[in-house]
């Protein structure tokens, strides 16, 4: 149990860049597929499907490369991570853009 607690900072420092990469890949794939689906599929649904697919493929590839046996709770964790990737892909850039615009407005009013 102590080794798990001691490794939490290491795991977090690995997971955060991986999530960022998954969000970027999800955004790129969704932007490409939006043009191909001719607006027949809502963008949020498309983002959810792509985020889940990208996250699960990356998870199973990582398990295969590292040689970790896949267990049910790891798959559940990957699905939860897929929800985080989906949320960040759908709302992350928009919120960042909105925050930057608010800072610019505050700076111009001074």
CSV table of N, CA and C in Angstrom, one decimal:
chain,number,residue,atom,x,y,z
A,1,UNK,N,0.8,-1.2,0.0
A,1,UNK,CA,0.0,0.0,0.0
A,1,UNK,C,0.9,1.3,0.0
A,2,UNK,N,2.0,1.2,0.7
A,2,UNK,CA,2.9,2.4,0.8
A,2,UNK,C,3.4,2.7,-0.6
A,3,UNK,N,3.8,1.7,-1.4
A,3,UNK,CA,4.4,1.9,-2.7
A,3,UNK,C,3.4,2.6,-3.6
A,4,UNK,N,2.1,2.2,-3.5
A,4,UNK,CA,1.1,2.9,-4.3
A,4,UNK,C,1.0,4.4,-4.0
A,5,UNK,N,0.9,4.7,-2.7
A,5,UNK,CA,0.8,6.1,-2.3
A,5,UNK,C,2.1,6.8,-2.7
A,6,UNK,N,3.2,6.2,-2.6
A,6,UNK,CA,4.5,6.9,-3.0
A,6,UNK,C,4.5,7.1,-4.5
A,7,UNK,N,3.9,6.3,-5.3
A,7,UNK,CA,3.9,6.5,-6.7
A,7,UNK,C,2.8,7.4,-7.3
A,8,UNK,N,1.9,7.9,-6.5
A,8,UNK,CA,0.9,8.8,-7.0
A,8,UNK,C,1.4,10.0,-7.7
A,9,UNK,N,2.4,10.7,-7.3
A,9,UNK,CA,2.9,11.9,-8.1
A,9,UNK,C,3.5,11.4,-9.4
A,10,UNK,N,4.1,10.3,-9.5
A,10,UNK,CA,4.7,9.8,-10.7
A,10,UNK,C,3.5,9.5,-11.7
A,11,UNK,N,2.5,8.8,-11.2
A,11,UNK,CA,1.4,8.4,-12.1
A,11,UNK,C,0.7,9.6,-12.6
A,12,UNK,N,0.4,10.6,-11.7
A,12,UNK,CA,-0.2,11.9,-12.1
A,12,UNK,C,0.6,12.6,-13.2
A,13,UNK,N,1.9,12.6,-13.0
A,13,UNK,CA,2.8,13.3,-13.9
A,13,UNK,C,2.8,12.6,-15.3
A,14,UNK,N,2.5,11.4,-15.3
A,14,UNK,CA,2.4,10.6,-16.6
A,14,UNK,C,1.0,10.8,-17.2
A,15,UNK,N,-0.1,10.7,-16.4
A,15,UNK,CA,-1.4,10.7,-16.9
A,15,UNK,C,-1.8,12.1,-17.5
A,16,UNK,N,-1.4,13.2,-16.9
A,16,UNK,CA,-1.8,14.5,-17.4
A,16,UNK,C,-1.3,14.8,-18.8
A,17,UNK,N,-0.1,14.5,-19.2
A,17,UNK,CA,0.3,14.8,-20.6
A,17,UNK,C,-0.4,13.8,-21.5
A,18,UNK,N,-0.7,12.6,-21.1
A,18,UNK,CA,-1.4,11.6,-21.9
A,18,UNK,C,-2.8,12.1,-22.2
A,19,UNK,N,-3.5,12.6,-21.1
A,19,UNK,CA,-4.8,13.2,-21.3
A,19,UNK,C,-4.8,14.4,-22.3
A,20,UNK,N,-3.8,15.2,-22.2
A,20,UNK,CA,-3.7,16.3,-23.1
A,20,UNK,C,-3.5,15.9,-24.5
A,21,UNK,N,-2.7,14.8,-24.7
A,21,UNK,CA,-2.5,14.3,-26.1
A,21,UNK,C,-3.8,13.7,-26.6
A,22,UNK,N,-4.5,13.0,-25.7
A,22,UNK,CA,-5.8,12.4,-26.1
A,22,UNK,C,-6.8,13.4,-26.5
A,23,UNK,N,-6.8,14.5,-25.8
A,23,UNK,CA,-7.8,15.6,-26.1
A,23,UNK,C,-7.4,16.3,-27.4
A,24,UNK,N,-6.1,16.5,-27.7
A,24,UNK,CA,-5.7,17.0,-29.0
A,24,UNK,C,-6.1,16.1,-30.1
A,25,UNK,N,-5.8,14.8,-30.0
A,25,UNK,CA,-6.1,13.9,-31.0
A,25,UNK,C,-7.6,13.8,-31.2
A,26,UNK,N,-8.4,13.8,-30.1
A,26,UNK,CA,-9.9,13.8,-30.2
A,26,UNK,C,-10.4,15.1,-31.0
A,27,UNK,N,-9.8,16.2,-30.6
A,27,UNK,CA,-10.3,17.5,-31.3
A,27,UNK,C,-10.0,17.4,-32.8
A,28,UNK,N,-8.8,16.9,-33.2
A,28,UNK,CA,-8.4,16.8,-34.6
A,28,UNK,C,-9.4,15.9,-35.3
A,29,UNK,N,-9.6,14.7,-34.8
A,29,UNK,CA,-10.4,13.7,-35.4
A,29,UNK,C,-11.9,14.2,-35.6
A,30,UNK,N,-12.4,14.9,-34.5
A,30,UNK,CA,-13.8,15.4,-34.6
A,30,UNK,C,-13.9,16.5,-35.6
A,31,UNK,N,-12.9,17.4,-35.7
A,31,UNK,CA,-12.9,18.4,-36.7
A,31,UNK,C,-12.9,17.8,-38.1
A,32,UNK,N,-12.2,16.8,-38.4
A,32,UNK,CA,-12.1,16.2,-39.7
A,32,UNK,C,-13.5,15.5,-40.0
A,33,UNK,N,-14.0,14.7,-39.0
A,33,UNK,CA,-15.2,14.0,-39.2
A,33,UNK,C,-16.4,14.9,-39.3
A,34,UNK,N,-16.4,16.1,-38.7
A,34,UNK,CA,-17.5,17.0,-38.8
A,34,UNK,C,-17.7,17.4,-40.3
A,35,UNK,N,-16.7,17.6,-41.0
A,35,UNK,CA,-16.8,17.9,-42.4
A,35,UNK,C,-17.3,16.7,-43.2
A,36,UNK,N,-17.0,15.5,-42.8
A,36,UNK,CA,-17.4,14.3,-43.6
A,36,UNK,C,-18.8,13.9,-43.3
A,37,UNK,N,-19.3,14.2,-42.1
A,37,UNK,CA,-20.7,13.7,-41.7
A,37,UNK,C,-21.7,14.7,-42.2
A,38,UNK,N,-21.3,15.8,-42.8
A,38,UNK,CA,-22.3,16.8,-43.3
A,38,UNK,C,-23.3,17.2,-42.3
A,39,UNK,N,-22.9,17.4,-41.1
A,39,UNK,CA,-23.8,17.9,-40.0
A,39,UNK,C,-24.9,17.0,-39.7
A,40,UNK,N,-24.9,15.7,-40.1
A,40,UNK,CA,-25.9,14.8,-39.8
A,40,UNK,C,-25.9,14.2,-38.4
A,41,UNK,N,-24.7,14.3,-37.8
A,41,UNK,CA,-24.5,13.8,-36.4
A,41,UNK,C,-24.1,15.0,-35.5
A,42,UNK,N,-24.8,15.1,-34.4
A,42,UNK,CA,-24.4,16.2,-33.5
A,42,UNK,C,-23.0,16.2,-33.1
A,43,UNK,N,-22.3,17.3,-33.0
A,43,UNK,CA,-20.9,17.4,-32.7
A,43,UNK,C,-20.6,16.8,-31.3
A,44,UNK,N,-21.5,17.0,-30.3
A,44,UNK,CA,-21.2,16.5,-29.0
A,44,UNK,C,-21.2,15.0,-29.0
A,45,UNK,N,-22.1,14.4,-29.7
A,45,UNK,CA,-22.2,12.9,-29.8
A,45,UNK,C,-21.0,12.4,-30.5
A,46,UNK,N,-20.6,13.0,-31.6
A,46,UNK,CA,-19.4,12.6,-32.3
A,46,UNK,C,-18.1,12.8,-31.4
A,47,UNK,N,-18.0,13.8,-30.6
A,47,UNK,CA,-16.9,14.0,-29.7
A,47,UNK,C,-16.9,12.9,-28.7
A,48,UNK,N,-18.0,12.6,-28.1
A,48,UNK,CA,-18.1,11.5,-27.1
A,48,UNK,C,-17.6,10.2,-27.7
A,49,UNK,N,-18.1,9.8,-28.9
A,49,UNK,CA,-17.7,8.5,-29.5
A,49,UNK,C,-16.2,8.5,-29.9
A,50,UNK,N,-15.7,9.6,-30.4
A,50,UNK,CA,-14.3,9.7,-30.7
A,50,UNK,C,-13.4,9.6,-29.5
A,51,UNK,N,-13.8,10.4,-28.4
A,51,UNK,CA,-13.0,10.4,-27.2
A,51,UNK,C,-13.0,9.0,-26.6
A,52,UNK,N,-14.1,8.3,-26.5
A,52,UNK,CA,-14.1,6.9,-26.0
A,52,UNK,C,-13.3,6.0,-26.8
A,53,UNK,N,-13.4,6.1,-28.1
A,53,UNK,CA,-12.6,5.2,-29.0
A,53,UNK,C,-11.1,5.4,-28.9
A,54,UNK,N,-10.7,6.7,-28.9
A,54,UNK,CA,-9.3,7.0,-28.8
A,54,UNK,C,-8.7,6.6,-27.5
A,55,UNK,N,-9.5,6.9,-26.4
A,55,UNK,CA,-9.0,6.6,-25.0
A,55,UNK,C,-8.9,5.1,-24.9
A,56,UNK,N,-9.9,4.3,-25.3
A,56,UNK,CA,-9.8,2.9,-25.1
A,56,UNK,C,-8.7,2.2,-26.0
A,57,UNK,N,-8.6,2.7,-27.2
A,57,UNK,CA,-7.5,2.2,-28.1
A,57,UNK,C,-6.2,2.5,-27.4
A,58,UNK,N,-6.0,3.7,-26.9
A,58,UNK,CA,-4.7,4.0,-26.3
A,58,UNK,C,-4.5,3.2,-25.0
A,59,UNK,N,-5.5,3.0,-24.3
A,59,UNK,CA,-5.4,2.1,-23.1
A,59,UNK,C,-5.0,0.7,-23.4
A,60,UNK,N,-5.7,0.1,-24.3
A,60,UNK,CA,-5.3,-1.3,-24.7
A,60,UNK,C,-4.0,-1.4,-25.4
A,61,UNK,N,-3.6,-0.4,-26.1
A,61,UNK,CA,-2.3,-0.4,-26.7
A,61,UNK,C,-1.2,-0.3,-25.7
A,62,UNK,N,-1.4,0.6,-24.7
A,62,UNK,CA,-0.5,0.8,-23.6
A,62,UNK,C,-0.3,-0.5,-22.8
A,63,UNK,N,-1.4,-1.2,-22.5
A,63,UNK,CA,-1.4,-2.5,-21.8
A,63,UNK,C,-0.6,-3.5,-22.6
A,64,UNK,N,-0.8,-3.5,-23.9
A,64,UNK,CA,-0.1,-4.5,-24.7
A,64,UNK,C,1.4,-4.2,-24.8
A,65,UNK,N,1.7,-2.9,-24.9
A,65,UNK,CA,3.1,-2.6,-25.0
A,65,UNK,C,3.9,-2.8,-23.8
A,66,UNK,N,3.3,-2.4,-22.6
A,66,UNK,CA,3.9,-2.6,-21.3
A,66,UNK,C,3.8,-4.0,-20.8
A,67,UNK,N,2.9,-4.8,-21.3
A,67,UNK,CA,2.7,-6.1,-20.8
A,67,UNK,C,1.9,-6.3,-19.6
A,68,UNK,N,1.0,-5.3,-19.4
A,68,UNK,CA,0.1,-5.3,-18.2
A,68,UNK,C,-1.1,-6.1,-18.5
A,69,UNK,N,-1.5,-7.1,-17.6
A,69,UNK,CA,-2.8,-7.8,-17.9
A,69,UNK,C,-3.9,-6.9,-17.6
A,70,UNK,N,-4.9,-6.9,-18.5
A,70,UNK,CA,-6.1,-6.1,-18.4
A,70,UNK,C,-7.1,-6.7,-17.4
A,71,UNK,N,-7.5,-5.9,-16.4
A,71,UNK,CA,-8.5,-6.3,-15.5
A,71,UNK,C,-9.8,-5.4,-15.6
A,72,UNK,N,-10.9,-5.8,-15.1
A,72,UNK,CA,-12.1,-5.1,-15.3
A,72,UNK,C,-12.0,-3.6,-14.7
A,73,UNK,N,-11.4,-3.5,-13.6
A,73,UNK,CA,-11.4,-2.1,-13.0
A,73,UNK,C,-10.4,-1.2,-13.8
A,74,UNK,N,-9.5,-1.7,-14.5
A,74,UNK,CA,-8.7,-0.9,-15.3
A,74,UNK,C,-9.5,-0.4,-16.5
A,75,UNK,N,-10.3,-1.3,-17.1
A,75,UNK,CA,-11.2,-0.9,-18.2
A,75,UNK,C,-12.2,0.2,-17.7
A,76,UNK,N,-12.7,0.0,-16.5
A,76,UNK,CA,-13.6,1.0,-16.0
A,76,UNK,C,-12.9,2.4,-15.8
A,77,UNK,N,-11.7,2.3,-15.3
A,77,UNK,CA,-10.9,3.5,-15.2
A,77,UNK,C,-10.6,4.2,-16.5
A,78,UNK,N,-10.4,3.4,-17.6
A,78,UNK,CA,-10.2,3.9,-18.9
A,78,UNK,C,-11.4,4.6,-19.4
A,79,UNK,N,-12.6,4.0,-19.1
A,79,UNK,CA,-13.9,4.6,-19.6
A,79,UNK,C,-14.1,5.9,-18.9
A,80,UNK,N,-13.8,6.0,-17.6
A,80,UNK,CA,-13.9,7.2,-16.8
A,80,UNK,C,-13.0,8.3,-17.4
A,81,UNK,N,-11.8,7.9,-17.7
A,81,UNK,CA,-10.8,8.8,-18.3
A,81,UNK,C,-11.3,9.2,-19.7
A,82,UNK,N,-12.0,8.4,-20.4
A,82,UNK,CA,-12.6,8.8,-21.7
A,82,UNK,C,-13.7,9.9,-21.5
A,83,UNK,N,-14.4,9.8,-20.4
A,83,UNK,CA,-15.4,10.9,-20.1
A,83,UNK,C,-14.6,12.2,-19.9
A,84,UNK,N,-13.5,12.2,-19.1
A,84,UNK,CA,-12.7,13.4,-18.9
A,84,UNK,C,-12.2,13.9,-20.2
A,85,UNK,N,-11.7,13.0,-21.1
A,85,UNK,CA,-11.2,13.5,-22.4
A,85,UNK,C,-12.3,14.1,-23.2
A,86,UNK,N,-13.5,13.5,-23.2
A,86,UNK,CA,-14.6,14.0,-23.9
A,86,UNK,C,-15.0,15.4,-23.4
A,87,UNK,N,-15.0,15.6,-22.1
A,87,UNK,CA,-15.4,16.8,-21.5
A,87,UNK,C,-14.4,17.9,-21.9
A,88,UNK,N,-13.1,17.6,-21.7
A,88,UNK,CA,-12.1,18.5,-22.1
A,88,UNK,C,-12.1,18.9,-23.6
A,89,UNK,N,-12.4,17.9,-24.4
A,89,UNK,CA,-12.4,18.1,-25.8
A,89,UNK,C,-13.6,19.0,-26.2
A,90,UNK,N,-14.7,18.8,-25.5
A,90,UNK,CA,-15.9,19.6,-25.9
A,90,UNK,C,-15.9,21.0,-25.3
A,91,UNK,N,-15.4,21.2,-24.1
A,91,UNK,CA,-15.5,22.4,-23.4
A,91,UNK,C,-14.2,23.1,-23.1
A,92,UNK,N,-13.1,22.4,-23.2
A,92,UNK,CA,-11.8,23.0,-22.8
A,92,UNK,C,-11.4,24.2,-23.6
A,93,UNK,N,-11.3,24.1,-24.9
A,93,UNK,CA,-10.9,25.2,-25.7
A,93,UNK,C,-11.8,26.4,-25.7
A,94,UNK,N,-13.1,26.1,-25.7
A,94,UNK,CA,-14.1,27.2,-25.6
A,94,UNK,C,-14.0,28.0,-24.3
A,95,UNK,N,-13.8,27.3,-23.2
A,95,UNK,CA,-13.6,28.0,-21.9
A,95,UNK,C,-12.3,28.7,-21.9
A,96,UNK,N,-11.2,28.2,-22.4
A,96,UNK,CA,-10.0,28.9,-22.5
A,96,UNK,C,-10.1,30.2,-23.3
A,97,UNK,N,-10.7,30.1,-24.4
A,97,UNK,CA,-10.9,31.2,-25.3
A,97,UNK,C,-11.8,32.3,-24.6
A,98,UNK,N,-12.8,31.9,-23.9
A,98,UNK,CA,-13.7,32.8,-23.2
A,98,UNK,C,-12.9,33.5,-22.1
A,99,UNK,N,-12.1,32.8,-21.4
A,99,UNK,CA,-11.3,33.4,-20.3
A,99,UNK,C,-10.3,34.4,-20.8
A,100,UNK,N,-9.6,34.0,-22.0
A,100,UNK,CA,-8.7,35.0,-22.6
A,100,UNK,C,-9.4,36.2,-23.0
A,101,UNK,N,-10.6,36.1,-23.6
A,101,UNK,CA,-11.3,37.3,-24.0
A,101,UNK,C,-11.7,38.2,-22.8
A,102,UNK,N,-12.1,37.5,-21.7
A,102,UNK,CA,-12.4,38.3,-20.5
A,102,UNK,C,-11.2,39.0,-19.9
A,103,UNK,N,-10.0,38.4,-20.0
A,103,UNK,CA,-8.8,39.1,-19.5
A,103,UNK,C,-8.5,40.3,-20.4
A,104,UNK,N,-8.6,40.1,-21.7
A,104,UNK,CA,-8.4,41.2,-22.6
A,104,UNK,C,-9.4,42.4,-22.4
A,105,UNK,N,-10.6,42.0,-22.1
A,105,UNK,CA,-11.6,43.1,-21.9
A,105,UNK,C,-11.3,43.8,-20.6
A,106,UNK,N,-10.9,43.1,-19.5
A,106,UNK,CA,-10.5,43.8,-18.3
A,106,UNK,C,-9.3,44.6,-18.5
A,107,UNK,N,-8.3,44.2,-19.2
A,107,UNK,CA,-7.1,44.9,-19.4
A,107,UNK,C,-7.4,46.2,-20.3
A,108,UNK,N,-8.3,46.1,-21.2
A,108,UNK,CA,-8.6,47.3,-22.1
A,108,UNK,C,-9.4,48.3,-21.3
A,109,UNK,N,-10.2,47.9,-20.3
A,109,UNK,CA,-11.0,48.8,-19.5
A,109,UNK,C,-10.2,49.6,-18.5
A,110,UNK,N,-9.0,49.1,-18.2
A,110,UNK,CA,-8.2,49.8,-17.2
A,110,UNK,C,-7.5,51.0,-17.7
